Coordinates of C-alpha atoms in Angstrom, one line a residue:
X1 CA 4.8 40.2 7.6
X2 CA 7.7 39.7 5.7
X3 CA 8.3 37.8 2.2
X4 CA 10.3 35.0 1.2
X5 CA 12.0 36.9 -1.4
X6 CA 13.1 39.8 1.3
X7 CA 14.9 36.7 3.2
X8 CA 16.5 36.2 0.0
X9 CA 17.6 39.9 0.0
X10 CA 18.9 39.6 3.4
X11 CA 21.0 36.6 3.4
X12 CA 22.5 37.5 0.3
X13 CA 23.3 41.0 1.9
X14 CA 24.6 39.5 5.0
X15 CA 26.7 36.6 3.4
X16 CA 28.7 39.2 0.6
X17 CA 28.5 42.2 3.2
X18 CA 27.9 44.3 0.1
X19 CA 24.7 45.7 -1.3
X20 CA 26.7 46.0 -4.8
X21 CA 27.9 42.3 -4.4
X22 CA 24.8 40.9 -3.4
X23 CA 22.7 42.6 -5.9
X24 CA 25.1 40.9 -8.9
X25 CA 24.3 37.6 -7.4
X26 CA 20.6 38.2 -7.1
X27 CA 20.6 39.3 -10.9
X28 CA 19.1 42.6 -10.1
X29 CA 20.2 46.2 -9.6
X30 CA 21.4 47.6 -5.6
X31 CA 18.7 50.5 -5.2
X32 CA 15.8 47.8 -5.3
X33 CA 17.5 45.6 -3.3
X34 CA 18.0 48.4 -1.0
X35 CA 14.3 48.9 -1.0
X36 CA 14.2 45.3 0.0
X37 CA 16.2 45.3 3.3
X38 CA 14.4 48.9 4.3
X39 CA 11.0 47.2 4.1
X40 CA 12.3 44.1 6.2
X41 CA 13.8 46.2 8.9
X42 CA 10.7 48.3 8.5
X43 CA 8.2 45.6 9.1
X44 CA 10.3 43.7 12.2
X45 CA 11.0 47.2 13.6
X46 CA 14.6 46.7 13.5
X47 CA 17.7 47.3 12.0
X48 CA 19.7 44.6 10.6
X49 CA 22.5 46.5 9.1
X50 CA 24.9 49.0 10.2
X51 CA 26.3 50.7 7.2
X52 CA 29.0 52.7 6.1
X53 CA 30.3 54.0 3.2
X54 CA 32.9 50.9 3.7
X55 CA 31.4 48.0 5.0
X56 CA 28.0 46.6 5.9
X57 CA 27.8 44.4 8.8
X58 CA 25.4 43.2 11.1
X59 CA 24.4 44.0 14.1
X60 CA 23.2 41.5 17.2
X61 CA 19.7 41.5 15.9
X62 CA 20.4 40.6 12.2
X63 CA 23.0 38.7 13.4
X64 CA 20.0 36.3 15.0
X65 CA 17.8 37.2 12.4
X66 CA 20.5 35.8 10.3
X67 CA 20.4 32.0 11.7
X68 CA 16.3 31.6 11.7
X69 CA 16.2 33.3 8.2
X70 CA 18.0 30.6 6.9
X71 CA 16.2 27.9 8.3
X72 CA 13.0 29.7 6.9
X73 CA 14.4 29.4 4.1
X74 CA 15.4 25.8 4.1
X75 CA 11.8 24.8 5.2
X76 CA 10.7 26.6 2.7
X77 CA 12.6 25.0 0.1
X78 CA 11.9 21.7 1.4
X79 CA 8.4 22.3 1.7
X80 CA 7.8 22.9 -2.0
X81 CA 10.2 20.4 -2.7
X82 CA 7.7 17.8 -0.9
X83 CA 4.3 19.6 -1.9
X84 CA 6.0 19.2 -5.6
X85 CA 7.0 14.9 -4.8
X86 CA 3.9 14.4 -3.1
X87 CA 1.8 15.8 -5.7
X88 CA 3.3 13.5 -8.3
X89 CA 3.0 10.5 -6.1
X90 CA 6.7 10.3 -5.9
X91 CA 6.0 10.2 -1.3
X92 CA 3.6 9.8 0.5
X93 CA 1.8 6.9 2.6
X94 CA -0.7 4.2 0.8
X95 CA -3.1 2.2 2.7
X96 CA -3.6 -0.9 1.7
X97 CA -6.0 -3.7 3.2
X98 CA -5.9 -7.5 2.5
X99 CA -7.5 -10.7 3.0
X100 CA -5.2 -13.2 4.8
X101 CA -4.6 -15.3 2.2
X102 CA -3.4 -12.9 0.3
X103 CA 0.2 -13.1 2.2
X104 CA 1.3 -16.1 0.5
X105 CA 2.4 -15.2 -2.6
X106 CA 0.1 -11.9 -3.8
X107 CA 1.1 -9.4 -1.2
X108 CA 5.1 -9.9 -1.0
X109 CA 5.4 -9.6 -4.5
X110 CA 3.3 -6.1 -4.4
X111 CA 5.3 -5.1 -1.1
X112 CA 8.5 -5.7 -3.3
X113 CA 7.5 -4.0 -6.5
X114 CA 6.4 -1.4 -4.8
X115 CA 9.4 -0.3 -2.6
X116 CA 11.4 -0.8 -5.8
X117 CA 10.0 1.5 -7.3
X118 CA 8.5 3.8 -5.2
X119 CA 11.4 3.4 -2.3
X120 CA 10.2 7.2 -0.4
X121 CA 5.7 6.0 -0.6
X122 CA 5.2 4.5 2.8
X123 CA 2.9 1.3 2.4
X124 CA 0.7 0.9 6.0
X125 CA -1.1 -2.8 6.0
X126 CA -4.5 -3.4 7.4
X127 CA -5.3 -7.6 7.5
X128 CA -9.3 -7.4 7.3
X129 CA -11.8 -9.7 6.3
X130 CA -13.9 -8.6 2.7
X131 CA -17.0 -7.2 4.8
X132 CA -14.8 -5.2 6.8
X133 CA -12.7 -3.6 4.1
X134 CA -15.8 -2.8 1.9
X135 CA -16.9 -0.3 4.9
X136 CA -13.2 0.9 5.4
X137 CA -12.9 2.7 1.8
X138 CA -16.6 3.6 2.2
X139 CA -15.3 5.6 5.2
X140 CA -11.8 6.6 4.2
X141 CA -9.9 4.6 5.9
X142 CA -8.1 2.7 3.4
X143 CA -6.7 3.4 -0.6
X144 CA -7.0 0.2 -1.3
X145 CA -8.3 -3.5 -0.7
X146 CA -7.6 -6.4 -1.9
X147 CA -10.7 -8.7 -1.4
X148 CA -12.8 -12.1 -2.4
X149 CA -16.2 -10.7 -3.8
X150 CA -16.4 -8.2 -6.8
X151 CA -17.9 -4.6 -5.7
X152 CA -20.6 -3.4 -8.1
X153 CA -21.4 0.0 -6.9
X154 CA -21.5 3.6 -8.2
X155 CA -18.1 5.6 -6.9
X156 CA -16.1 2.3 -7.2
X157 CA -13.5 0.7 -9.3
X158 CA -12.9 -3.3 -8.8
X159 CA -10.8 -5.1 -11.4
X160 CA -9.7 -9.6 -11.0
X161 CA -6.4 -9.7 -10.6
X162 CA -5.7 -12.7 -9.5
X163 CA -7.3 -16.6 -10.8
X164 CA -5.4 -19.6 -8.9
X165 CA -7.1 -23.2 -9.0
X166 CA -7.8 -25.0 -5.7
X167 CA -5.9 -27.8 -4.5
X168 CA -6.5 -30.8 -1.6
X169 CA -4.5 -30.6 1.4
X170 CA -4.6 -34.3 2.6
X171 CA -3.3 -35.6 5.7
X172 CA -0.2 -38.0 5.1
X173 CA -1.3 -41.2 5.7
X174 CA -4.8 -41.1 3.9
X175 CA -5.2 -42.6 0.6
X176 CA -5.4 -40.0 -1.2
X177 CA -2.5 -39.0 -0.2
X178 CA -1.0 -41.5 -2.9
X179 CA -3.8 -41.7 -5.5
X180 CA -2.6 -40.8 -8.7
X181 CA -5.5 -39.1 -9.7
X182 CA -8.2 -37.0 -7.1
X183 CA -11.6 -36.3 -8.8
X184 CA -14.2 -34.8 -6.6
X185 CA -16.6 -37.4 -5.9
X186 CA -13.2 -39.1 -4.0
X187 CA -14.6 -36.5 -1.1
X188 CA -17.6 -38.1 -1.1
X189 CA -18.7 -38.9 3.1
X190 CA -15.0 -38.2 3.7
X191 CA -14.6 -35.6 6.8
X192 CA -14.0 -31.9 5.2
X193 CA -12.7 -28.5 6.3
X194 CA -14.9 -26.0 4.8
X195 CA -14.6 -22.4 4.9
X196 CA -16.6 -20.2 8.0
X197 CA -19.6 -18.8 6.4
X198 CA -19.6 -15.8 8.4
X199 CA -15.6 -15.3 7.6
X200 CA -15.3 -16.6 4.0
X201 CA -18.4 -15.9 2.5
X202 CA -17.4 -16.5 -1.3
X203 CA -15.6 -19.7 -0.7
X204 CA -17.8 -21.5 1.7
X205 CA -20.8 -20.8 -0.7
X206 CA -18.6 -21.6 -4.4
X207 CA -17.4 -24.8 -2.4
X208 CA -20.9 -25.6 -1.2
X209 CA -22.8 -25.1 -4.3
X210 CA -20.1 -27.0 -5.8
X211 CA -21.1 -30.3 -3.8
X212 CA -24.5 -29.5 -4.1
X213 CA -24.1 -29.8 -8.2
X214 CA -21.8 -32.7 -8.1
X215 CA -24.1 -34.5 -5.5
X216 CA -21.4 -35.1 -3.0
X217 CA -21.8 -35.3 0.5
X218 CA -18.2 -34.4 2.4
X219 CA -18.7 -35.1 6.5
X220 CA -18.3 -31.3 7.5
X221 CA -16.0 -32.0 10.5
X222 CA -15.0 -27.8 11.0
X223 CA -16.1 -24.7 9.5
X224 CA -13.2 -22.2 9.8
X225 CA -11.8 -18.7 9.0
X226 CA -8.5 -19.0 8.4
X227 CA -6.7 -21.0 5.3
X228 CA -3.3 -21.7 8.0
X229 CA -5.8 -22.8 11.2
X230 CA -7.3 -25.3 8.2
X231 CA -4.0 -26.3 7.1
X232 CA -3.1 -26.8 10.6
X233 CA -6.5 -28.9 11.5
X234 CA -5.3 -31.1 8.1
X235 CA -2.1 -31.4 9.5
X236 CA -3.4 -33.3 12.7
X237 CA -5.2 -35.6 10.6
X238 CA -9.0 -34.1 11.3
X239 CA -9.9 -34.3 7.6
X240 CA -9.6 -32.8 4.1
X241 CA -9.6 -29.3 2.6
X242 CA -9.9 -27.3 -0.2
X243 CA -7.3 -24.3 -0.2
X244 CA -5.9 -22.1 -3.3
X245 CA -2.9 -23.1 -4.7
X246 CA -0.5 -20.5 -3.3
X247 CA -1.5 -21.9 -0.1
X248 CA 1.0 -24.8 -1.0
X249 CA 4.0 -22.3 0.2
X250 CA 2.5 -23.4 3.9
X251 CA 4.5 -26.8 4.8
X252 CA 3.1 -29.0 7.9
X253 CA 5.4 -31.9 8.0
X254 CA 2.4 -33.9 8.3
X255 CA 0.2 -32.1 4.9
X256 CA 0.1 -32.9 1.4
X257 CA -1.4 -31.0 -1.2
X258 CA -2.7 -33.0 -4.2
X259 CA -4.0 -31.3 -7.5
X260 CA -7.8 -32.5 -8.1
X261 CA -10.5 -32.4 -11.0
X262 CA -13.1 -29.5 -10.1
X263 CA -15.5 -27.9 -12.4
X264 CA -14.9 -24.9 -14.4
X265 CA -15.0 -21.9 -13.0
X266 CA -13.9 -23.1 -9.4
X267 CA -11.4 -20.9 -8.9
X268 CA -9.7 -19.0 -6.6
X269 CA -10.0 -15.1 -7.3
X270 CA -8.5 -12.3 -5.8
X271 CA -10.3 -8.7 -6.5
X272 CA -8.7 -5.2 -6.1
X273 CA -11.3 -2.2 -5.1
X274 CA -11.1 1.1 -4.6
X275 CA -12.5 4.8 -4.4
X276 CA -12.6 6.8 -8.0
X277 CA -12.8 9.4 -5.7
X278 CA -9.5 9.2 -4.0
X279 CA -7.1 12.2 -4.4
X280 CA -4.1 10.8 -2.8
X281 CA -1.6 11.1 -5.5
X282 CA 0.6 8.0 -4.1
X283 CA -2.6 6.1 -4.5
X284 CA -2.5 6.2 -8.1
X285 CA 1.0 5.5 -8.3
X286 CA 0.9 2.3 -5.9
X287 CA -2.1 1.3 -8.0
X288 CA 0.1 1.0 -10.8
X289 CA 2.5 -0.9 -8.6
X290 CA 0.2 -3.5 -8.0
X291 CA -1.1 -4.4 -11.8
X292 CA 2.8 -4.5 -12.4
X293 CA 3.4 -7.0 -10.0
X294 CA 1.0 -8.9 -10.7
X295 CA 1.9 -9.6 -14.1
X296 CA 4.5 -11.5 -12.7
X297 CA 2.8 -14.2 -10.9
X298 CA 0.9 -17.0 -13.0
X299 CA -3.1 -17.4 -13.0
X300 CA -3.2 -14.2 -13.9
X301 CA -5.9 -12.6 -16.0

């Protein structure tokens, strides 16, 4: 089979229609470059050229030889043009997974950063719970997630990026609605949202544990997985909730959001996780992306 520097030969013979011509602007003397075309024409079992002492010009065959040899050539090009961007995490596709919540003031700001400045690394989004995208990177499926619960295991990195405080979302007309100051035992018998268990692992149990310490006794009215269905149940007047802060970016005519007293370390936290493993250079890049952004938004660590 023929070489990429024979193509090279050729085009350059066929585009000065001079062996003497095209050897100058190869940079290299007209008896190897000779050599060159012979073992082309040799190897496709054709001839390419007709020459005279005169003129070389092609024939029917080299002249279609001609038009694919330069889109060989062109693919080529472009094809260690891309091995070279993708290898320096300059294109490429990044997948990222998130929790829900995340949308409300995390996830734009890393969207942003990152087209900014990585415009050509395509960023695919997976919404999943933190169970769900623990067994996606286990499996390959994702570069990185953004999640609840800290991961402790071998062939993982997991770094806090993000630490925002709770606040109360209270319907309109309740009391506390205009209280000038919300401690915690003001939930006491009053009917609560709570986070789903099975859903929201890490919240339902810091929020429970919480009342547990503080002996207070909230009326568990709903147990849901969503921080927008909860805002929405507030919204109807069905009780009181505990969401993070940048949930307050979520307006229901009917919904206010009221900072309150909690314990120390009752926070919200956002994690990022990923495979040490991972070889996909745009990985590495986005990565960066992401602590960059980050540093941007306040409650950070």
């Amino acid at each position: 089979m023929f070489e990429l520097g024979q193509l090279r030969c050729f085009l350059a013979v066929a585009t000065e229609r001079s062996f003497s011509r095209a050897a100058v602007r190869l940079n290299m003397t007209q008896p190897p470059l000779s050599r060159q075309i012979q073992l082309l024409e040799h190897q496709l079992g054709i001839r390419l050229f007709d020459r005279t002492t005169r003129s070389v010009v092609l024939t029917a065959a080299g002249r279609a030889f001609f038009i694919e040899a330069q889109d060989l050539l062109e693919r080529a090009h472009s094809a260690a043009f891309t091995a070279r961007k993708v290898a320096q995490g300059d294109i490429g596709t990044v997948t990222i997974s998130f929790v829900s919540s995340a949308v409300y003031e995390f996830l734009p700001n890393v969207i942003a950063e990152g087209r900014k400045s990585h415009p050509h690394i395509n960023i695919a989004l997976r919404e999943m719970t933190t169970a769900e995208q623990l067994e996606a990177l286990r499996l390959h499926r994702t570069d990185i997630g953004i999640v609840r619960s800290p991961l402790d295991q071998q062939g993982f990195g997991c770094e806090c990026l993000v630490r925002e405080k709770f606040v109360l979302a209270v319907p309109r007309e309740h009391s506390l609605a205009t209280q000038r100051q919300v401690t915690l035992r003001d939930l006491d018998d009053q009917p609560f949202i709570i986070y789903a268990l099975s859903s929201w692992q890490p919240f339902h149990e810091l929020m429970a544990g919480m009342f547990r310490s503080a002996e207070v006794r909230p009326e568990f009215v709903q147990h849901i997985g969503s921080t927008l269905t909860i805002l929405a149940l507030v919204n109807t007047g069905m009780g009181l909730a505990l969401v993070p802060e940048s949930a307050t970016k979520i307006r229901f005519d009917n919904t206010r959001f009221r900072d309150i007293e909690l314990p120390p370390g009752v926070l919200s936290l956002l994690y990022l996780v990923w495979r040490v493993d991972n070889d996909n250079p745009a990985f590495q890049v986005m990565l960066t992306a992401i602590r960059k952004s980050v540093h941007t938004l306040p409650n950070t660590p």
